Amino acid sequence: MGRIQLKDVTKSFGDVQVIPPLNLTIEDGEFTVFVGPSGCGKSTLLRLIAGLEDITSGVIEINGEDATDVVPARRGLAMVFQSYALYPHMSVRKNIAFPLRMAKMGQDEIDKRVTAAAEVLNLTDYLDRRPGQLSGGQRQRVAIGRAIVREPAAFLFDEPLSNLDAALRVGMRMEISELHKKLDTTMIYVTHDQVEAMTMADKIVVLQAGNIEQVGSPLELYQRPRNTFVAGFIGSPKMNLISGAEAAKYDAATIGIRPEHIDLSETEGPWKGVVGVSEHLGSDTFFHIQCDFSDEPLTVRASGELTLEYGATVHLTPRAEYLHRFDAEGLRIE
Amino acid sequence: MATKASRSAARIMMAPAVVLLLGWMLIPLSLTVIFSFKKFLPLRGDRITDRGEGFGDFMWEYVRGFPTLDWVGFENFSRFVGSSSFWPSVWTTLVIVGGVLAITVVLGILLSLLLDQPMWGQGVVRILVIAPFFVMPTVSALVWKNMFMDPVNGLFAHLWRFFGAEPVAWLSEASMGSIVMIVSWQWLPFATLILLTAIQSLDSEQLEAAEMDGAGPLQRFGHIILPHLGRAITIVILIQTIFLLSIFAEIFVTTGGAFGTRTLTYLIFQRVLESQNVGLGSAGGVYAIILANIVAIFLMRIVGKNLDA
Ligand SMILES: Nc1ncnc2c1ncn2[C@@H]1O[C@H](COP(=O)(O)OP(=O)(O)OP(=O)(O)O)[C@@H](O)[C@H]1O
Ligand SMILES: [Mg+2]
């Protein structure tokens, strides 16, 4: 069981309000991802849930019970830190067993759980090493192992993969997703990498300056961003946002169109532009095309085979059914 | 210092300092060793050289092994150990060193934990805590002796009388305790300072992780903070031991070696300067060197494994 509810939660450091009143419900078993730009309050929010910071006002409920004043250890949550926070003087085995020893569990039960966790995480061969003798990915797994042996109501991850290289990150991403499927426990995962958010989440919470901009499934956010911030933040490469006269033609202050929803043609199309930099990824090619109606070049996705000369003139056709319209406040127009 | 070139460059650049330090150490050391095998009683007319008093003459005789003084073999050594004050002085030395180490390490840990807490006026408090370290040993011992421990006018005497108790003549009745206290007061800032920097280098996420893992304040101290401090404690113990084995001024200005406070260092001082027996004192010096090395080896064995972890 791990249902977490935040009701009008605020947090201030001195005079600075980092989290304005915030309401959020995380259902049992859900994989929730907090994303947002650096400094938007993701870590702070996670630490409030963990109990490592006191909330300034509001209520946090875990499984329907008020947990606002409950100490971190009693909330039944386990946290994986960005720096892993392993205990350097203890072996991997002792690290993983630490929460169980603190809970005064019997040695047999401890051994059983540590062995089981090590098997799940492929750590069996490393149990007697110190954290200093492990690679980044292995340390990450030890940190996760230390969290899972407690069988917590929910896991909290604060950018757990940001210290790993790209290849390892993809691997660990899968492992964490798989772990979630296997354990079926609530997980809250903080990241500023929107690829992680899109691939792992059941539910994404987009934050900006402590405010929730939108909550929804990855595809909901992708297909129906509630405002220009979410539209620009979710998706890679970014959605093209165009404002001014061209947007007015569609009765909107701003229009948005994703790179994959623009068709390229050498001869016809409503938008004319000049090809700038092209990024060849093999599978796809992204062209940056400067159109006369916008300052920023538009990004257009095309098949991997297509090559265009730098400086060539092309015509673009946005697919009308994928066009997003936003009003002067930046809110979506249906 | 990874490449071969940078390592040999480092060696070349360190060489002058190493040679200077070696000379600095070797000349007095070999003098002590030479004198310890000689009869050298200046008041009885023994002279280092017959030629003059200049440094050149001295160095010349040094090279020749001081032929004006008679060799006496191991007589100085056996007399120094045979004297009834030898073993008590070794014991006194160890008690003082051990007592001061225990007090400074324990109080140092507590004090550094306290100073690590955010509080008002932190900067000033930290400077105040470190202040005793800047007071010269002679001065601080005199202050303690006259202002605090004097049985008639001392602060403690007043305090005792205020509560209707008989004032204690600290330096004669509780001489060892008093000296341990004075020396601890001097060295506590050093221990606190090193331990405080060590505590500040502890990753706060580790403590938070332990907190989430269900460790209470005492368990966090025992399982996380104390192991983290292991290396700093080792350093404090090693450095303090080296300096504490040779404390002298504190004893000289307080008890003058009386009331069972004669350490090995003090005994050597008495042999050389009060009895004017340089040979006997030098033999004591050689024993002190051996003792210091035994202690150092023991400490390295016991706590040294913390250093390579
Ligand atoms: N202890 C603190 N005292 C004062 N301000 C703080 C404190 N901790 C965080 N802040 C401020 O709160 C805001 C949110 O910080 P937080 O660490 O939650 O950001 P974040 O979203 O996790 O960013 P990142 O992606 O860079 O980790 C920042 O503006 C930060 O300066
Ligand atoms: Mg953060």
XYZ file of C-alpha atoms and ligand atoms in Angstrom:
675
model
C 0.000 0.000 0.000
C 1.366 3.384 -0.867
C -1.105 6.129 -1.588
C 0.366 9.568 -1.030
C -1.684 12.711 -0.906
C -0.450 16.292 -0.636
C -3.016 18.871 0.426
C -2.190 22.564 0.100
C 1.439 21.845 0.866
C 3.761 24.858 0.873
C 7.421 25.220 1.636
C 9.406 28.381 2.289
C 13.098 28.776 2.999
C 13.148 31.953 5.060
C 11.165 34.482 3.026
C 11.431 32.600 -0.231
C 8.462 30.430 -1.063
C 9.808 27.527 -3.065
C 6.576 25.529 -3.213
C 3.347 27.535 -3.444
C 0.179 25.714 -2.297
C 0.267 22.375 -4.065
C -2.226 19.524 -4.302
C -1.313 16.138 -5.645
C -2.461 12.554 -5.249
C -0.214 9.619 -6.049
C -2.132 6.371 -6.298
C -0.957 3.062 -4.909
C 1.409 1.237 -7.236
C 1.820 4.184 -9.570
C 5.124 5.163 -11.123
C 5.068 8.936 -10.845
C 7.782 11.117 -12.311
C 8.428 14.724 -11.298
C 10.044 16.648 -14.129
C 10.914 20.266 -14.517
C 13.851 22.547 -15.151
C 16.678 22.866 -12.648
C 15.728 24.652 -9.448
C 11.981 24.205 -9.880
C 11.601 22.426 -6.549
C 11.531 18.742 -7.524
C 14.041 17.652 -4.899
C 12.403 19.856 -2.312
C 9.025 18.273 -2.984
C 10.503 14.785 -2.714
C 12.242 15.665 0.542
C 8.983 17.023 1.921
C 7.309 13.709 1.150
C 10.236 11.830 2.708
C 10.075 13.982 5.816
C 13.644 15.228 5.481
C 12.301 18.787 5.333
C 9.413 20.139 7.392
C 6.541 21.523 5.385
C 5.620 25.133 6.075
C 1.873 24.521 5.852
C -0.519 21.896 4.550
C -0.994 18.195 5.103
C 0.742 15.094 3.792
C -1.231 11.886 4.001
C 0.221 8.448 3.452
C -2.357 5.677 3.058
C -5.028 8.008 4.311
C -3.238 8.800 7.556
C -1.840 12.200 8.402
C 1.937 11.856 8.156
C 2.801 15.538 8.347
C 4.571 15.270 11.701
C 5.744 11.685 11.397
C 9.534 11.232 11.444
C 11.105 9.967 8.183
C 11.813 6.480 9.517
C 8.158 5.925 10.436
C 6.695 6.949 7.093
C 7.552 3.611 5.545
C 9.225 5.256 2.553
C 12.648 4.443 1.128
C 14.775 6.948 -0.710
C 17.536 6.560 -3.281
C 19.756 9.622 -3.372
C 21.498 11.179 -6.330
C 24.884 10.677 -4.648
C 23.732 7.152 -3.637
C 24.669 8.024 -0.014
C 26.134 4.579 0.590
C 27.966 4.064 3.864
C 31.600 3.944 2.699
C 32.988 1.998 5.667
C 30.476 -0.840 5.371
C 30.497 -3.735 2.921
C 27.737 -3.982 0.351
C 26.109 -6.643 2.498
C 26.123 -4.387 5.561
C 24.882 -1.438 3.550
C 21.890 -3.373 2.321
C 21.264 -4.886 5.751
C 21.515 -1.554 7.568
C 17.801 -0.619 7.581
C 16.941 -4.147 8.718
C 19.472 -4.019 11.541
C 18.027 -0.674 12.599
C 14.604 -2.317 12.629
C 16.065 -4.979 14.992
C 15.190 -7.800 12.620
C 16.500 -11.314 13.309
C 19.782 -12.283 11.638
C 18.208 -15.148 9.667
C 15.555 -12.915 8.204
C 18.170 -10.246 7.407
C 20.361 -12.774 5.585
C 17.391 -14.057 3.646
C 16.286 -10.637 2.500
C 19.785 -9.425 1.635
C 20.422 -12.549 -0.432
C 17.115 -12.128 -2.227
C 17.755 -8.444 -2.956
C 21.275 -9.170 -4.164
C 19.918 -11.774 -6.563
C 17.324 -9.418 -7.991
C 19.946 -6.726 -8.513
C 22.819 -8.961 -9.693
C 24.959 -8.016 -6.718
C 25.637 -11.485 -5.347
C 29.318 -11.429 -6.361
C 29.941 -8.048 -4.803
C 28.387 -8.479 -1.361
C 31.700 -8.369 0.477
C 33.148 -5.362 -1.315
C 33.122 -1.822 -0.082
C 31.183 0.816 -2.069
C 34.506 2.400 -3.066
C 35.382 -0.739 -5.025
C 32.241 -0.670 -7.178
C 31.366 0.993 -10.460
C 28.742 3.728 -10.637
C 26.043 1.374 -11.869
C 26.813 -1.164 -9.157
C 26.687 1.528 -6.473
C 23.351 2.586 -7.854
C 22.101 -0.959 -7.504
C 23.346 -1.181 -3.923
C 21.421 1.983 -3.118
C 18.316 0.450 -4.650
C 18.973 -2.789 -2.769
C 19.121 -0.892 0.489
C 15.734 0.563 -0.373
C 13.969 -2.626 -1.446
C 14.885 -4.827 1.534
C 12.727 -2.674 3.751
C 9.688 -3.445 1.645
C 8.571 0.184 1.844
C 5.172 1.581 1.002
C 6.805 3.742 -1.666
C 10.200 4.406 -3.201
C 11.518 7.898 -3.697
C 14.252 8.405 -6.280
C 16.067 11.722 -6.640
C 17.777 11.807 -10.046
C 19.296 8.386 -9.426
C 20.782 8.017 -12.894
C 22.308 11.424 -13.444
C 25.812 10.273 -12.459
C 25.849 7.419 -14.973
C 26.999 7.410 -18.577
C 24.423 7.345 -21.362
C 24.565 3.609 -22.104
C 24.365 2.617 -18.445
C 21.522 5.032 -17.931
C 19.416 3.294 -20.559
C 20.146 -0.054 -18.913
C 19.333 1.129 -15.397
C 16.184 2.804 -16.664
C 14.947 -0.568 -17.860
C 15.979 -2.237 -14.629
C 14.087 0.246 -12.501
C 11.002 -0.072 -14.713
C 11.237 -3.834 -14.459
C 11.637 -3.602 -10.696
C 8.484 -1.538 -10.570
C 6.586 -4.168 -12.542
C 7.923 -6.905 -10.255
C 7.331 -5.170 -6.904
C 4.223 -3.252 -7.916
C 5.062 -0.602 -5.322
C 4.465 3.121 -5.597
C 7.516 4.910 -6.951
C 8.184 8.613 -7.143
C 11.008 9.483 -9.432
C 12.605 12.893 -9.852
C 14.451 13.752 -13.033
C 15.058 16.639 -15.346
C 15.598 14.276 -18.235
C 12.328 14.141 -20.088
C 13.297 10.954 -21.937
C 13.446 9.209 -18.552
C 10.118 10.751 -17.673
C 8.429 9.663 -20.898
C 9.773 6.113 -20.901
C 9.279 5.202 -17.240
C 6.241 7.047 -15.969
C 2.665 5.997 -15.461
C 2.043 9.579 -14.501
C 4.172 12.649 -15.105
C 4.007 15.747 -12.943
C 5.504 18.758 -14.715
C 6.736 21.396 -12.310
C 7.833 24.953 -12.853
C 8.896 27.246 -10.015
C 7.127 24.959 -7.548
C 3.839 25.021 -9.471
C 2.321 21.964 -11.046
C 1.886 22.800 -14.720
C 0.230 19.544 -15.705
C -0.342 16.033 -14.410
C -1.020 13.161 -16.756
C 0.187 10.088 -18.557
C 3.174 10.543 -20.881
C 1.022 10.375 -23.993
C -1.568 12.775 -22.602
C 1.169 15.293 -21.956
C 2.646 14.702 -25.354
C -0.579 14.892 -27.265
C -2.464 17.482 -25.284
C -0.077 19.801 -23.412
C -2.079 22.095 -21.175
C 0.070 25.154 -21.852
C 3.090 26.371 -23.769
C 5.496 25.460 -20.966
C 4.525 21.790 -21.006
C 4.386 21.869 -24.804
C 7.961 23.117 -24.950
C 9.244 20.906 -22.142
C 7.897 17.503 -23.111
C 9.189 15.978 -26.318
C 12.618 15.815 -27.846
C 13.511 17.706 -29.909
C 11.245 20.452 -28.626
C 7.908 21.391 -30.138
C 8.123 24.365 -32.491
C 6.251 27.305 -30.969
C 5.288 30.103 -33.308
C 3.586 33.312 -32.279
C 2.636 36.499 -34.066
C 0.919 36.919 -37.423
C 1.300 33.297 -38.470
C -0.407 32.143 -35.233
C -3.178 34.697 -35.689
C -4.163 32.916 -38.909
C -5.185 30.008 -36.718
C -7.023 32.244 -34.168
C -4.350 31.708 -31.517
C -1.656 33.723 -29.758
C 0.789 30.879 -30.152
C 0.696 27.743 -32.209
C 2.801 24.659 -31.661
C 3.766 21.877 -34.027
C 6.083 18.982 -33.275
C 9.038 18.276 -35.609
C 7.524 14.948 -36.690
C 4.262 16.594 -37.736
C 5.690 18.809 -40.450
C 5.983 17.554 -44.020
C 8.908 18.646 -46.155
C 8.624 19.368 -49.826
C 10.938 20.996 -52.359
C 8.136 22.515 -54.353
C 4.976 23.277 -52.435
C 3.703 24.122 -48.947
C 2.414 27.133 -47.056
C 5.690 27.871 -45.216
C 8.860 28.666 -47.097
C 12.257 28.444 -45.413
C 15.999 28.037 -45.777
C 17.757 24.894 -44.586
C 20.247 25.490 -41.767
C 22.020 22.860 -39.715
C 20.976 19.236 -40.271
C 21.445 16.603 -37.569
C 21.759 13.081 -38.962
C 20.962 10.456 -36.358
C 20.804 7.609 -38.841
C 17.230 6.656 -38.073
C 15.998 10.223 -38.427
C 17.326 13.503 -39.633
C 16.448 16.774 -37.938
C 16.594 19.870 -40.106
C 16.661 23.350 -38.655
C 14.810 25.505 -41.100
C 14.669 29.279 -40.901
C 11.290 30.608 -41.956
C 10.683 34.300 -42.533
C 7.817 34.545 -39.990
C 9.732 33.369 -36.922
C 13.023 34.308 -35.277
C 13.841 30.770 -34.193
C 14.482 28.160 -36.846
C 11.831 25.421 -36.975
C 12.916 21.858 -36.294
C 11.611 19.298 -38.767
C 11.996 15.546 -38.599
C 12.522 13.612 -41.785
C 13.595 10.104 -42.646
C 17.226 9.177 -42.121
C 17.973 8.917 -45.842
C 17.017 12.449 -46.750
C 19.795 15.009 -47.147
C 19.327 18.653 -47.976
C 21.942 21.213 -48.984
C 22.783 23.904 -46.464
C 21.066 27.059 -47.690
C 18.564 25.236 -49.940
C 15.008 26.541 -50.064
C 12.257 24.180 -48.924
C 8.521 24.277 -48.298
C 6.847 23.047 -45.120
C 3.333 21.788 -44.496
C 2.156 21.440 -40.887
C -0.354 18.633 -40.437
C -3.455 20.453 -39.309
C -4.722 17.654 -37.042
C -1.525 17.842 -34.945
C -1.462 21.586 -34.581
C -1.658 22.882 -30.991
C -3.187 26.294 -30.328
C -2.563 28.416 -27.240
C -4.174 31.665 -26.100
C -2.467 34.826 -24.885
C -2.028 33.315 -21.386
C -0.308 30.338 -22.953
C -3.229 28.021 -22.182
C -4.393 25.410 -24.653
C -7.357 26.201 -26.904
C -9.387 23.102 -27.709
C 51.540 12.355 -8.931
C 50.717 9.706 -11.412
C 53.329 9.788 -14.124
C 56.952 8.724 -13.825
C 58.164 12.176 -14.832
C 56.077 14.013 -12.256
C 57.167 11.580 -9.569
C 60.880 12.058 -10.202
C 60.392 15.820 -10.496
C 58.695 15.736 -7.115
C 61.606 13.788 -5.672
C 64.150 16.292 -6.955
C 62.181 19.213 -5.626
C 61.737 17.639 -2.237
C 65.391 16.660 -1.944
C 66.744 19.922 -0.425
C 64.107 19.892 2.277
C 64.707 16.229 3.025
C 68.503 16.736 3.269
C 68.069 19.749 5.555
C 65.616 17.943 7.803
C 67.852 14.902 7.900
C 70.816 16.987 9.057
C 68.603 18.816 11.509
C 67.647 15.482 12.996
C 70.870 13.487 12.623
C 73.317 15.890 14.303
C 71.488 16.194 17.650
C 70.573 12.522 17.529
C 74.133 11.356 17.014
C 75.372 13.820 19.673
C 72.945 12.280 22.140
C 74.049 8.789 21.226
C 77.772 9.684 21.504
C 77.369 11.432 24.858
C 75.338 8.563 26.241
C 78.429 6.358 26.006
C 80.755 8.973 27.571
C 81.513 10.268 31.028
C 80.643 13.944 30.769
C 80.356 15.907 34.015
C 81.003 19.600 33.198
C 81.219 20.603 36.886
C 83.974 18.051 37.463
C 86.019 19.668 34.724
C 85.092 17.500 31.706
C 85.529 19.504 28.481
C 84.292 18.792 24.945
C 87.492 20.222 23.428
C 90.860 21.376 24.667
C 91.363 23.876 21.881
C 88.683 26.512 22.247
C 85.013 27.240 22.458
C 84.159 28.082 18.823
C 81.640 26.251 16.643
C 84.452 25.127 14.308
C 86.306 23.493 17.199
C 83.086 21.834 18.321
C 82.345 20.417 14.873
C 85.941 19.197 14.563
C 85.677 17.343 17.870
C 82.247 16.080 16.782
C 83.791 14.482 13.735
C 86.575 12.962 15.861
C 84.109 11.606 18.412
C 85.108 13.888 21.338
C 88.399 12.143 22.330
C 88.728 14.366 25.451
C 85.804 12.522 27.049
C 86.229 8.972 28.369
C 84.177 6.116 26.961
C 82.245 4.344 29.697
C 80.374 1.736 27.670
C 76.821 1.073 28.799
C 77.352 2.383 32.319
C 75.143 5.445 31.805
C 72.385 3.241 30.456
C 72.426 0.817 33.342
C 72.607 3.629 35.883
C 69.684 5.478 34.312
C 67.451 2.396 34.382
C 68.808 1.300 37.751
C 67.776 4.538 39.401
C 64.638 4.233 41.523
C 62.974 7.103 39.658
C 63.129 5.507 36.198
C 60.104 3.214 36.081
C 57.829 5.624 37.976
C 58.737 8.310 35.442
C 57.869 6.032 32.502
C 54.560 5.218 34.162
C 53.859 8.902 34.857
C 54.563 9.748 31.223
C 52.187 7.104 29.948
C 49.443 8.107 32.395
C 49.648 11.752 31.391
C 49.694 10.965 27.664
C 46.863 8.446 27.967
C 44.749 10.678 30.180
C 45.109 13.711 27.959
C 44.392 11.682 24.821
C 41.251 10.186 26.315
C 39.945 13.528 27.536
C 40.739 15.506 24.392
C 39.371 12.898 21.989
C 36.116 12.359 23.883
C 35.477 16.013 24.660
C 36.762 16.991 21.217
C 34.158 14.807 19.531
C 31.359 16.162 21.713
C 32.471 19.742 21.255
C 32.844 19.435 17.486
C 29.374 17.886 17.231
C 28.081 20.867 19.166
C 29.970 23.419 17.082
C 28.726 21.820 13.884
C 25.147 22.750 14.796
C 23.959 25.988 13.255
C 23.784 28.573 16.027
C 23.928 32.259 16.651
C 27.448 33.730 16.828
C 29.048 30.601 15.414
C 32.181 32.343 14.160
C 32.953 33.981 17.486
C 32.285 30.796 19.442
C 34.611 28.828 17.206
C 37.419 31.336 17.668
C 36.904 31.266 21.429
C 37.092 27.494 21.453
C 40.345 27.548 19.549
C 41.862 30.346 21.668
C 43.565 28.176 24.340
C 45.783 26.730 21.638
C 47.370 30.140 21.110
C 48.399 30.541 24.740
C 51.973 29.488 25.432
C 52.240 26.374 27.608
C 54.250 28.200 30.285
C 51.713 30.991 30.492
C 48.670 28.774 30.588
C 50.205 26.533 33.253
C 51.004 29.590 35.373
C 47.497 30.938 34.931
C 46.031 27.620 35.989
C 48.400 27.344 38.921
C 47.890 30.818 40.318
C 44.397 31.792 39.276
C 42.507 28.530 39.499
C 44.379 26.000 41.568
C 45.967 28.099 44.278
C 44.694 26.647 47.583
C 44.281 30.098 49.158
C 43.478 32.623 46.433
C 42.521 30.398 43.519
C 39.101 30.451 41.907
C 38.531 26.825 42.788
C 39.400 27.496 46.427
C 36.792 30.257 46.530
C 34.266 27.999 44.884
C 34.948 25.204 47.352
C 34.666 27.576 50.311
C 31.422 28.999 48.887
C 29.927 25.541 49.140
C 31.429 25.096 52.579
C 34.054 22.576 51.531
C 37.713 22.477 52.420
C 39.790 23.917 49.500
C 41.915 21.343 47.719
C 45.628 21.921 47.289
C 45.336 20.785 43.677
C 48.933 20.633 42.628
C 50.141 18.689 45.664
C 47.127 16.554 46.549
C 45.800 15.824 43.066
C 48.945 16.608 41.155
C 48.542 14.165 38.268
C 44.889 15.035 37.733
C 45.733 18.727 37.741
C 48.459 18.381 35.149
C 46.320 16.179 32.930
C 43.619 18.828 33.189
C 45.929 21.708 32.287
C 47.420 19.892 29.317
C 44.001 18.707 28.144
C 42.780 22.286 28.221
C 45.629 23.230 25.918
C 45.146 20.405 23.466
C 41.365 20.247 23.353
C 41.182 23.021 20.722
C 43.517 21.110 18.425
C 41.439 17.937 18.671
C 38.203 19.884 18.280
C 39.450 21.726 15.223
C 40.541 18.605 13.367
C 37.414 16.673 14.325
C 35.175 19.595 13.380
C 36.590 19.789 9.868
C 36.153 16.031 9.588
C 32.517 16.242 10.675
C 31.889 19.011 8.197
C 33.230 16.858 5.400
C 30.591 14.194 6.066
C 28.085 13.989 3.229
C 24.777 15.107 4.715
C 22.933 12.741 2.390
C 24.534 9.839 4.262
C 22.998 11.052 7.495
C 19.665 11.567 5.793
C 19.842 8.097 4.298
C 20.540 6.679 7.749
C 17.652 8.683 9.151
C 15.320 7.213 6.544
C 16.730 3.769 7.273
C 15.447 4.166 10.805
C 18.645 5.046 12.663
C 18.082 7.261 15.694
C 20.507 10.031 16.704
C 22.705 7.684 18.757
C 22.785 5.065 16.024
C 23.602 7.687 13.422
C 26.490 8.738 15.632
C 27.709 5.209 16.186
C 27.242 3.833 12.681
C 27.915 6.830 10.463
C 29.634 9.741 12.214
C 32.115 7.816 14.357
C 33.412 5.591 11.531
C 33.707 8.688 9.363
C 35.774 10.331 12.111
C 38.079 7.310 12.441
C 40.800 8.770 10.303
C 40.689 12.179 11.983
C 40.807 10.550 15.417
C 43.857 8.573 14.320
C 45.581 11.748 13.246
C 44.703 13.528 16.476
C 46.061 10.627 18.523
C 49.273 10.321 16.538
C 50.115 14.009 16.509
C 49.167 14.598 20.127
C 51.140 11.595 21.333
C 54.278 12.914 19.695
C 53.899 16.283 21.410
C 52.594 14.985 24.731
C 55.514 12.609 25.240
C 57.729 15.663 25.533
C 55.603 18.023 27.651
C 57.857 19.903 29.990
C 56.901 23.527 30.651
C 53.599 22.605 32.288
C 55.409 20.453 34.839
C 58.332 22.804 35.284
C 56.198 25.790 36.319
C 53.623 23.900 38.381
C 54.986 21.028 40.452
C 58.605 21.116 39.360
C 58.509 17.346 39.042
C 57.431 16.807 42.647
C 54.368 14.877 43.878
C 54.789 12.027 41.428
C 54.678 14.170 38.299
C 58.216 13.477 37.115
C 57.923 12.337 33.511
C 60.747 10.798 31.536
C 61.447 14.137 29.874
C 61.587 15.818 33.242
C 63.891 13.156 34.662
C 66.303 13.686 31.768
C 66.203 17.428 32.389
C 67.081 16.883 36.039
C 69.942 14.533 35.208
C 71.477 16.926 32.703
C 70.861 20.314 34.290
C 70.323 19.761 38.000
C 72.873 16.966 38.449
C 75.032 18.275 35.579
C 75.513 14.728 34.251
C 75.311 15.024 30.461
C 76.208 11.385 29.815
C 73.512 10.029 32.112
C 70.910 12.428 30.699
C 71.810 11.467 27.149
C 71.333 7.811 27.977
C 67.863 8.792 29.251
C 67.289 10.615 25.985
C 68.082 7.459 24.034
C 65.588 5.548 26.177
C 63.002 8.247 25.478
C 63.578 7.879 21.738
C 63.092 4.131 22.024
C 59.943 4.590 24.116
C 58.509 7.078 21.647
C 59.126 4.662 18.796
C 57.561 1.749 20.631
C 54.483 3.843 21.343
C 54.364 5.053 17.753
C 54.610 1.517 16.370
C 51.855 0.361 18.719
C 49.626 3.225 17.686
C 50.267 2.594 14.012
C 49.369 -1.045 14.520
C 46.214 -0.320 16.465
C 44.826 2.612 14.581
C 46.940 2.656 11.419
C 44.530 0.428 9.535
C 42.105 3.320 9.633
C 44.562 5.306 7.568
C 44.638 3.078 4.520
C 40.905 2.393 4.406
N 18.093 24.586 2.106
C 17.695 25.543 1.261
N 17.707 26.845 1.640
C 17.292 27.808 0.788
N 16.856 27.590 -0.456
C 16.823 26.327 -0.896
C 17.247 25.239 -0.068
N 17.102 24.092 -0.767
C 16.628 24.451 -1.979
N 16.455 25.788 -2.055
C 15.916 26.522 -3.213
O 14.717 25.922 -3.579
C 14.581 25.866 -4.986
C 14.284 24.444 -5.419
O 15.398 23.631 -5.160
P 15.422 22.090 -5.511
O 16.672 21.524 -4.992
O 14.151 21.462 -5.065
O 15.467 22.130 -7.106
P 15.434 20.922 -8.122
O 14.185 21.045 -8.871
O 15.675 19.638 -7.423
O 16.637 21.264 -9.083
P 17.733 20.286 -9.742
O 17.094 19.690 -10.956
O 18.814 21.214 -10.125
O 18.118 19.281 -8.729
C 15.885 26.410 -5.571
O 15.623 27.717 -6.032
C 16.828 26.418 -4.422
O 17.687 27.517 -4.516
Mg 17.359 18.251 -7.289
